[in-house]
mmCIF file of N, CA and C in Angstrom:
data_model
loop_
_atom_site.group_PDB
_atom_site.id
_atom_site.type_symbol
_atom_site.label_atom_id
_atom_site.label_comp_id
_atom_site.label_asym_id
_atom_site.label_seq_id
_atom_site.Cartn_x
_atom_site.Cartn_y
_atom_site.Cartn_z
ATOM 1 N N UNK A 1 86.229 124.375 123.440
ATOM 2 C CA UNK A 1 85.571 124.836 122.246
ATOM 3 C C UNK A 1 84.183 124.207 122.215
ATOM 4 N N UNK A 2 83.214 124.866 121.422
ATOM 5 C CA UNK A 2 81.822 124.240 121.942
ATOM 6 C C UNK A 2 81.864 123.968 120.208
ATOM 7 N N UNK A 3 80.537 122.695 120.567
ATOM 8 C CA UNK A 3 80.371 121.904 119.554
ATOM 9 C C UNK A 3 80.122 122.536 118.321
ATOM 10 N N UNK A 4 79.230 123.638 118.156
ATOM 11 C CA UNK A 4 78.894 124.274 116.890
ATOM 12 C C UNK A 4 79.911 125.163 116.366
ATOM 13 N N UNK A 5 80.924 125.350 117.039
ATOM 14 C CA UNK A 5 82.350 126.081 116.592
ATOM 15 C C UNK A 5 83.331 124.649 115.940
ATOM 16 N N UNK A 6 82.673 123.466 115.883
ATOM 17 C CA UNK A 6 83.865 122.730 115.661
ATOM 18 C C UNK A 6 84.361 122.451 114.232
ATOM 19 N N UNK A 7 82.935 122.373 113.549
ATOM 20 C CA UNK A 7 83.328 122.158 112.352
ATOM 21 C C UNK A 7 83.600 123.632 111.305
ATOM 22 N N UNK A 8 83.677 124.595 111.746
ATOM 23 C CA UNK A 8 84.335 126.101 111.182
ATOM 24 C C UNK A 8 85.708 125.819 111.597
ATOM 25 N N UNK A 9 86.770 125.499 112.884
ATOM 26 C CA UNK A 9 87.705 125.221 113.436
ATOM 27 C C UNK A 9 88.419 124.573 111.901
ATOM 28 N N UNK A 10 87.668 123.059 111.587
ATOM 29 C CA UNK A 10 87.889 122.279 111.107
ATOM 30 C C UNK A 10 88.658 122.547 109.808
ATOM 31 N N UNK A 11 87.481 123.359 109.471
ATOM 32 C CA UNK A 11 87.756 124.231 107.501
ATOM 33 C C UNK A 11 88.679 125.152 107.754
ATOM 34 N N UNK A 12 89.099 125.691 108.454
ATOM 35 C CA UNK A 12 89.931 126.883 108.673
ATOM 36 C C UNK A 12 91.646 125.997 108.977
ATOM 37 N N UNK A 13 91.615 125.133 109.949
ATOM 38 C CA UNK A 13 92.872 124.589 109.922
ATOM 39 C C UNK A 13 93.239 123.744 108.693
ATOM 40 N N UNK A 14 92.112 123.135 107.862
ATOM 41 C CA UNK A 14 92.250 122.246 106.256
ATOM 42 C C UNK A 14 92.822 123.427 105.043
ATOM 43 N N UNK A 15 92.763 124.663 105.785
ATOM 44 C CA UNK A 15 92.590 125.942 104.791
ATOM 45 C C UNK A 15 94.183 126.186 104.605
ATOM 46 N N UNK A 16 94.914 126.448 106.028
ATOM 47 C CA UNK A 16 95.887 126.673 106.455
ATOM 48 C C UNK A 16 96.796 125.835 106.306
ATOM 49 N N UNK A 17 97.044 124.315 106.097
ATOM 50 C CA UNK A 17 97.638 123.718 105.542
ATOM 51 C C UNK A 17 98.784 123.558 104.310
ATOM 52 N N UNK A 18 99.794 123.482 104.484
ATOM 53 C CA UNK A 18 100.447 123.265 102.917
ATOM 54 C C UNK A 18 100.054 122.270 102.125
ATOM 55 N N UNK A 19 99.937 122.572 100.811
ATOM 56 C CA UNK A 19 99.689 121.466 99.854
ATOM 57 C C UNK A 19 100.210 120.462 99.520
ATOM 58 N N UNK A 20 100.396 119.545 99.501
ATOM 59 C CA UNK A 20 101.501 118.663 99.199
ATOM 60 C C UNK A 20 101.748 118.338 97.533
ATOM 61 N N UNK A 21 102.511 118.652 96.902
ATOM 62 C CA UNK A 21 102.743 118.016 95.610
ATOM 63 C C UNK A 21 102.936 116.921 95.637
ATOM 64 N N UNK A 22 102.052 116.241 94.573
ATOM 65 C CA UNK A 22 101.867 115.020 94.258
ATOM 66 C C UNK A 22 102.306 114.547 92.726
ATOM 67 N N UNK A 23 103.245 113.676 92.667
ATOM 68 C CA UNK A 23 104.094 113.867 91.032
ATOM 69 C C UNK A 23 103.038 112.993 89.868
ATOM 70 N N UNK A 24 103.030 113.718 88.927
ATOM 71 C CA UNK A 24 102.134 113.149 87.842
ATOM 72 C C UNK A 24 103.196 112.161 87.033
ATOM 73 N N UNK A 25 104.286 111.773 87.285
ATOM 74 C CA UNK A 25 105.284 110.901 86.731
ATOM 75 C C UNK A 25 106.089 110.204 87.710
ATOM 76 N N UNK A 26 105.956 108.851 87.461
ATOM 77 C CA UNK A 26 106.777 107.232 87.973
ATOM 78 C C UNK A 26 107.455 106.939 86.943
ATOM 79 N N UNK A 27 108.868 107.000 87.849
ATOM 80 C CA UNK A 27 110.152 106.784 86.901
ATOM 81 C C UNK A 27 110.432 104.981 87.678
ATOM 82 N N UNK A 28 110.020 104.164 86.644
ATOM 83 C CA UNK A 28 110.109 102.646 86.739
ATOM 84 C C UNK A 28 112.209 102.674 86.509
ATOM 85 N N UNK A 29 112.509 102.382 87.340
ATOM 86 C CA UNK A 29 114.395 102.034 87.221
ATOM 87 C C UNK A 29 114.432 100.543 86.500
ATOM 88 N N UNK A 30 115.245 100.468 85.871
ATOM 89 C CA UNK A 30 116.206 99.582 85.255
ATOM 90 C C UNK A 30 115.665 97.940 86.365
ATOM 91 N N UNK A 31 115.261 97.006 85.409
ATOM 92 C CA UNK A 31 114.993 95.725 86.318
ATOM 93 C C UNK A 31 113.491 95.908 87.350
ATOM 94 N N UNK A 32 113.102 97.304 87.240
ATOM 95 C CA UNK A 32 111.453 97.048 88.143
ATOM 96 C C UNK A 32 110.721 97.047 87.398
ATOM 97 N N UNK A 33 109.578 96.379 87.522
ATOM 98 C CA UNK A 33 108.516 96.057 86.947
ATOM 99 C C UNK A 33 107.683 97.043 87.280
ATOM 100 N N UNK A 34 106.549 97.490 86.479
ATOM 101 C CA UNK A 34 105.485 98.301 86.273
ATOM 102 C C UNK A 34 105.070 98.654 87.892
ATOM 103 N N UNK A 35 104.185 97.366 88.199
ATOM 104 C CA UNK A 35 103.780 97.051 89.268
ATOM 105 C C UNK A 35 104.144 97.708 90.964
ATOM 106 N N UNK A 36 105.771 97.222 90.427
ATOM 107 C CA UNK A 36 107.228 97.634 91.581
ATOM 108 C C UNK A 36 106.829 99.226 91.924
ATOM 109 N N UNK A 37 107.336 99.933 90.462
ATOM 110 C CA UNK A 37 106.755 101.125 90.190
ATOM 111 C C UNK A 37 105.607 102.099 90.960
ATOM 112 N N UNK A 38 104.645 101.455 90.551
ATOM 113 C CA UNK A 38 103.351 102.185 91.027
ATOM 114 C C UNK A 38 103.060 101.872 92.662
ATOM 115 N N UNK A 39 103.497 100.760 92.976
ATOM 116 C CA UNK A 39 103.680 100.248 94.684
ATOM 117 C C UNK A 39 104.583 101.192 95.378
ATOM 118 N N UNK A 40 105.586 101.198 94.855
ATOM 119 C CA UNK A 40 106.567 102.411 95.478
ATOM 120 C C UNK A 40 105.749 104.233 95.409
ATOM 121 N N UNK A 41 105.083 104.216 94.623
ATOM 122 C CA UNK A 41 104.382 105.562 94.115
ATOM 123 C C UNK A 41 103.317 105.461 95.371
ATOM 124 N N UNK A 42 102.464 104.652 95.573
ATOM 125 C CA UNK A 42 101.159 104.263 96.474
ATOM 126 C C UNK A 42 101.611 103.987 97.930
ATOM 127 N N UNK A 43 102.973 104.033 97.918
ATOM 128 C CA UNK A 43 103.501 104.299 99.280
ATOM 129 C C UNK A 43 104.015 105.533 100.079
ATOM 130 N N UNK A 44 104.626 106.041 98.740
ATOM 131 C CA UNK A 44 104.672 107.682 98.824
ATOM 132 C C UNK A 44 103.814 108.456 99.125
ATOM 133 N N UNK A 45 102.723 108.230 98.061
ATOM 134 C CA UNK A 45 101.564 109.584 98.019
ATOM 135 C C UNK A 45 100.248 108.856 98.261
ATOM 136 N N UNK A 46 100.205 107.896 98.723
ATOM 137 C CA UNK A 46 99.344 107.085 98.858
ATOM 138 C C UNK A 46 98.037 107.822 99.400
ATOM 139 N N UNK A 47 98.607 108.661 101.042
ATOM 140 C CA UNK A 47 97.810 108.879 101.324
ATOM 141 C C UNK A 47 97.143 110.373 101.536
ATOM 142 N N UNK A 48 98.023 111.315 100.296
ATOM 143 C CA UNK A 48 97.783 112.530 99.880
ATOM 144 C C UNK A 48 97.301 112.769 98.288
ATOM 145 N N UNK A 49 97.146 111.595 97.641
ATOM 146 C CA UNK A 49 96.359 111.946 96.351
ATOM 147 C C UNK A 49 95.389 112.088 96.621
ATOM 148 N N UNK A 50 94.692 112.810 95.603
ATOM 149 C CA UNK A 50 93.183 113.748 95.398
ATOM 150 C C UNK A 50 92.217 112.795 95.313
ATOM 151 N N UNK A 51 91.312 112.542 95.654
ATOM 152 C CA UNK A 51 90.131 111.889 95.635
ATOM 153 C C UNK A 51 89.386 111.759 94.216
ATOM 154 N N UNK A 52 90.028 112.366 93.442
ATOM 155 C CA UNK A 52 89.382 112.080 91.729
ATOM 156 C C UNK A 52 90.048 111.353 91.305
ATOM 157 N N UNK A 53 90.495 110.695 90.211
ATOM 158 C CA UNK A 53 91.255 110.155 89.528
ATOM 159 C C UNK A 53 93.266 110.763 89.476
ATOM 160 N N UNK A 54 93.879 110.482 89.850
ATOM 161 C CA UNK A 54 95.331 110.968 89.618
ATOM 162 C C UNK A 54 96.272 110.460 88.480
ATOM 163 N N UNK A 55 95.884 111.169 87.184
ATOM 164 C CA UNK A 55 96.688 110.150 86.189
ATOM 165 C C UNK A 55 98.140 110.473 86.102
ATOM 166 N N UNK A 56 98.750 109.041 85.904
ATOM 167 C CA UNK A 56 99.997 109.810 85.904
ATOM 168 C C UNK A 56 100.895 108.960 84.571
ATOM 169 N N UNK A 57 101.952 109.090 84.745
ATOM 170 C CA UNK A 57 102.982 108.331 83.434
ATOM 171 C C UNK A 57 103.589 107.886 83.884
ATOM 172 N N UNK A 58 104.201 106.742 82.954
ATOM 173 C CA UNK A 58 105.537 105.922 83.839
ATOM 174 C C UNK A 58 106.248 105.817 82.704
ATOM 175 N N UNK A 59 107.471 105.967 83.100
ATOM 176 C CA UNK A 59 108.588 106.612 82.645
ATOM 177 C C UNK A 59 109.863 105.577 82.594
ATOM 178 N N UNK A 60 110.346 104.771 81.925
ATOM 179 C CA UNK A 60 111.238 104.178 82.402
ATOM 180 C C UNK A 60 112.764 104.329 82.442
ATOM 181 N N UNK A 61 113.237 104.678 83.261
ATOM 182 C CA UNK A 61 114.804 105.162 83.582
ATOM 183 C C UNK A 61 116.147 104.162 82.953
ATOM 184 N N UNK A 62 117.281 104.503 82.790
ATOM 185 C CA UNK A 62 118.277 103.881 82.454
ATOM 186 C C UNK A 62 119.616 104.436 83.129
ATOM 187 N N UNK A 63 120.909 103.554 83.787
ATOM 188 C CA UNK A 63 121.588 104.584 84.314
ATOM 189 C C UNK A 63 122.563 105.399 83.332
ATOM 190 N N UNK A 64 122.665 104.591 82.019
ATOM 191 C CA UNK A 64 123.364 105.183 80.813
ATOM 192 C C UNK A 64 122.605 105.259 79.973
ATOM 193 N N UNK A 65 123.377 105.896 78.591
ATOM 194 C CA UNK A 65 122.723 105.926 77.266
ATOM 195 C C UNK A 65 122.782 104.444 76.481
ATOM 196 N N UNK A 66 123.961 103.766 76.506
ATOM 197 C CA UNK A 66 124.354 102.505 76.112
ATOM 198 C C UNK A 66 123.218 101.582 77.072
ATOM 199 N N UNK A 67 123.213 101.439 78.151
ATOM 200 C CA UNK A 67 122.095 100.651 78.750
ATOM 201 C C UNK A 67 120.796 100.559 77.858
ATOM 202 N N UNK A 68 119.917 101.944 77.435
ATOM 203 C CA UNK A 68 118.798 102.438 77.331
ATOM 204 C C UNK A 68 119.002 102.137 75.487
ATOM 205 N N UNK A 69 120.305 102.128 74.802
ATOM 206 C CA UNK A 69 120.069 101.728 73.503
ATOM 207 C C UNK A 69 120.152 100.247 73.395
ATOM 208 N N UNK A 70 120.757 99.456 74.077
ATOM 209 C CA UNK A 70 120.739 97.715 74.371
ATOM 210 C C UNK A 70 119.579 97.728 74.679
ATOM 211 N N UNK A 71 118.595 97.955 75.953
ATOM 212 C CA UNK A 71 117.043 97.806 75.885
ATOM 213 C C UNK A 71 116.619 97.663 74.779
ATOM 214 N N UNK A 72 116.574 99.221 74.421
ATOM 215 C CA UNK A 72 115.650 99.463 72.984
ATOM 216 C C UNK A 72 115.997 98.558 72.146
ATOM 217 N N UNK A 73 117.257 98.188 72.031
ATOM 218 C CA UNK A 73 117.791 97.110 70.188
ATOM 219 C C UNK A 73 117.326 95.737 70.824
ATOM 220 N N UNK A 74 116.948 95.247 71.940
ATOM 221 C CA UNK A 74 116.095 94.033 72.776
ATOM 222 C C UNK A 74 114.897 94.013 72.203
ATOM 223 N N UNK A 75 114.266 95.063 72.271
ATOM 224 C CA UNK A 75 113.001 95.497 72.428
ATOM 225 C C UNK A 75 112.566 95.356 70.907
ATOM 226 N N UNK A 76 113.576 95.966 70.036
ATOM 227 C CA UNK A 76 112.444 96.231 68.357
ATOM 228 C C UNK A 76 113.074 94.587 68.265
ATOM 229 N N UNK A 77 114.133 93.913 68.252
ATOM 230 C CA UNK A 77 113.885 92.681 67.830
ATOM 231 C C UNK A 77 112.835 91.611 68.488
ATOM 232 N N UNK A 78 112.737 91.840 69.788
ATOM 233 C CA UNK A 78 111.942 90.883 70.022
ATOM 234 C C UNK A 78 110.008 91.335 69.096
ATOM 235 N N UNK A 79 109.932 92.561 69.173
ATOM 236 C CA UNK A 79 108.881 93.023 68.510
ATOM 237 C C UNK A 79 108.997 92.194 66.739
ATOM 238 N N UNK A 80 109.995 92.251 66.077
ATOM 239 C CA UNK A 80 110.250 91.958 65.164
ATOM 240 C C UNK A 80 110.458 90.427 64.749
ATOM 241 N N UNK A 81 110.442 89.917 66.046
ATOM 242 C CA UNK A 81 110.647 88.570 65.714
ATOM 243 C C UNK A 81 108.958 87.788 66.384
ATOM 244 N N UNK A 82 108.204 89.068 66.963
ATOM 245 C CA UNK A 82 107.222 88.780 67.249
ATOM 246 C C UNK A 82 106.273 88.461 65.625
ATOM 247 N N UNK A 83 106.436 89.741 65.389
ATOM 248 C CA UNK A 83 105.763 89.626 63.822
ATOM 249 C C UNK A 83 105.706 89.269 62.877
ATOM 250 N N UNK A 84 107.226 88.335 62.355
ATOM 251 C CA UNK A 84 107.641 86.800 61.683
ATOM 252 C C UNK A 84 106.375 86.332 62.203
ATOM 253 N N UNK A 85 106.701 85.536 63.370
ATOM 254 C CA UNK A 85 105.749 84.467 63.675
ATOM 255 C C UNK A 85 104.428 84.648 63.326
ATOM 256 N N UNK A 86 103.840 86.279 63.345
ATOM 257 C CA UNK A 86 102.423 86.008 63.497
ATOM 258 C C UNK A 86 101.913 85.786 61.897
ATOM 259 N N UNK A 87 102.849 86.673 61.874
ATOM 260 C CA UNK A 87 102.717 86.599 59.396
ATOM 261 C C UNK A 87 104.057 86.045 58.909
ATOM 262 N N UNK A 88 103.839 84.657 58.970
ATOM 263 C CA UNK A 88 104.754 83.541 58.121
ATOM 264 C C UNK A 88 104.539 84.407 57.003
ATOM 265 N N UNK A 89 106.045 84.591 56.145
ATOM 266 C CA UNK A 89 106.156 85.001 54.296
ATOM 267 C C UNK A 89 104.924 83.508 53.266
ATOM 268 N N UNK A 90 104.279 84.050 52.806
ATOM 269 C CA UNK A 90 104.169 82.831 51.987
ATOM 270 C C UNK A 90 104.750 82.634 50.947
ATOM 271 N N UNK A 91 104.935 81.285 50.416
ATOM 272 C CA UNK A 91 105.484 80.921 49.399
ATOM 273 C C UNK A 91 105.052 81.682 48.092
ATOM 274 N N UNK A 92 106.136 81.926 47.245
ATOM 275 C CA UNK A 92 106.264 82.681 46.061
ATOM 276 C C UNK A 92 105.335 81.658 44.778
ATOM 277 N N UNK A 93 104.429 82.356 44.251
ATOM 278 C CA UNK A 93 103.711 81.606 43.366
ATOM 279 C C UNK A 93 104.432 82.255 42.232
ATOM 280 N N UNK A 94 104.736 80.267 41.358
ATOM 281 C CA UNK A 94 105.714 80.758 39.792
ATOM 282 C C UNK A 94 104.278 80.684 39.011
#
């Protein structure tokens, strides 16, 4: 093939290609951290995401419903016991 045919070659086989889907959602499992998450994602599609920005969501999984309501009842108390601390009640003026 001669040189000035190479880069038409080029665009035509990039053309012909399948696309690869790339998932706009990271499902973080039970015990992984954010981090875990998006590392496992950047290993996957690492090297087929789009060159703009790829936003995506993270999602966090549970293998039951009882699992995912123990989280959550973790979760609003520690939130709740966050917000005691930050606003002590003050004392009642007689």
């Amino acid at each position: 093939m001669s040189a000035y045919l190479a880069p038409r070659v080029a665009k035509l086989e990039d053309r012909r290609r399948t696309p690869v889907h790339v998932s706009h959602v990271i499902e973080a499992h039970e015990g992984e951290t954010t981090e875990d998450a998006v590392a496992r994602f950047s290993e996957r599609y690492g090297h087929d995401l789009p060159k703009r920005r790829h936003a995506v969501l993270i999602v966090p999984t549970w293998p039951t419903i009882d699992a995912f309501a123990a989280a959550l009842k973790a979760q609003q108390t520690e939130l709740i016991d966050w917000v005691r601390s930050q606003h002590p009640k003050e004392p009642a003026s007689c």
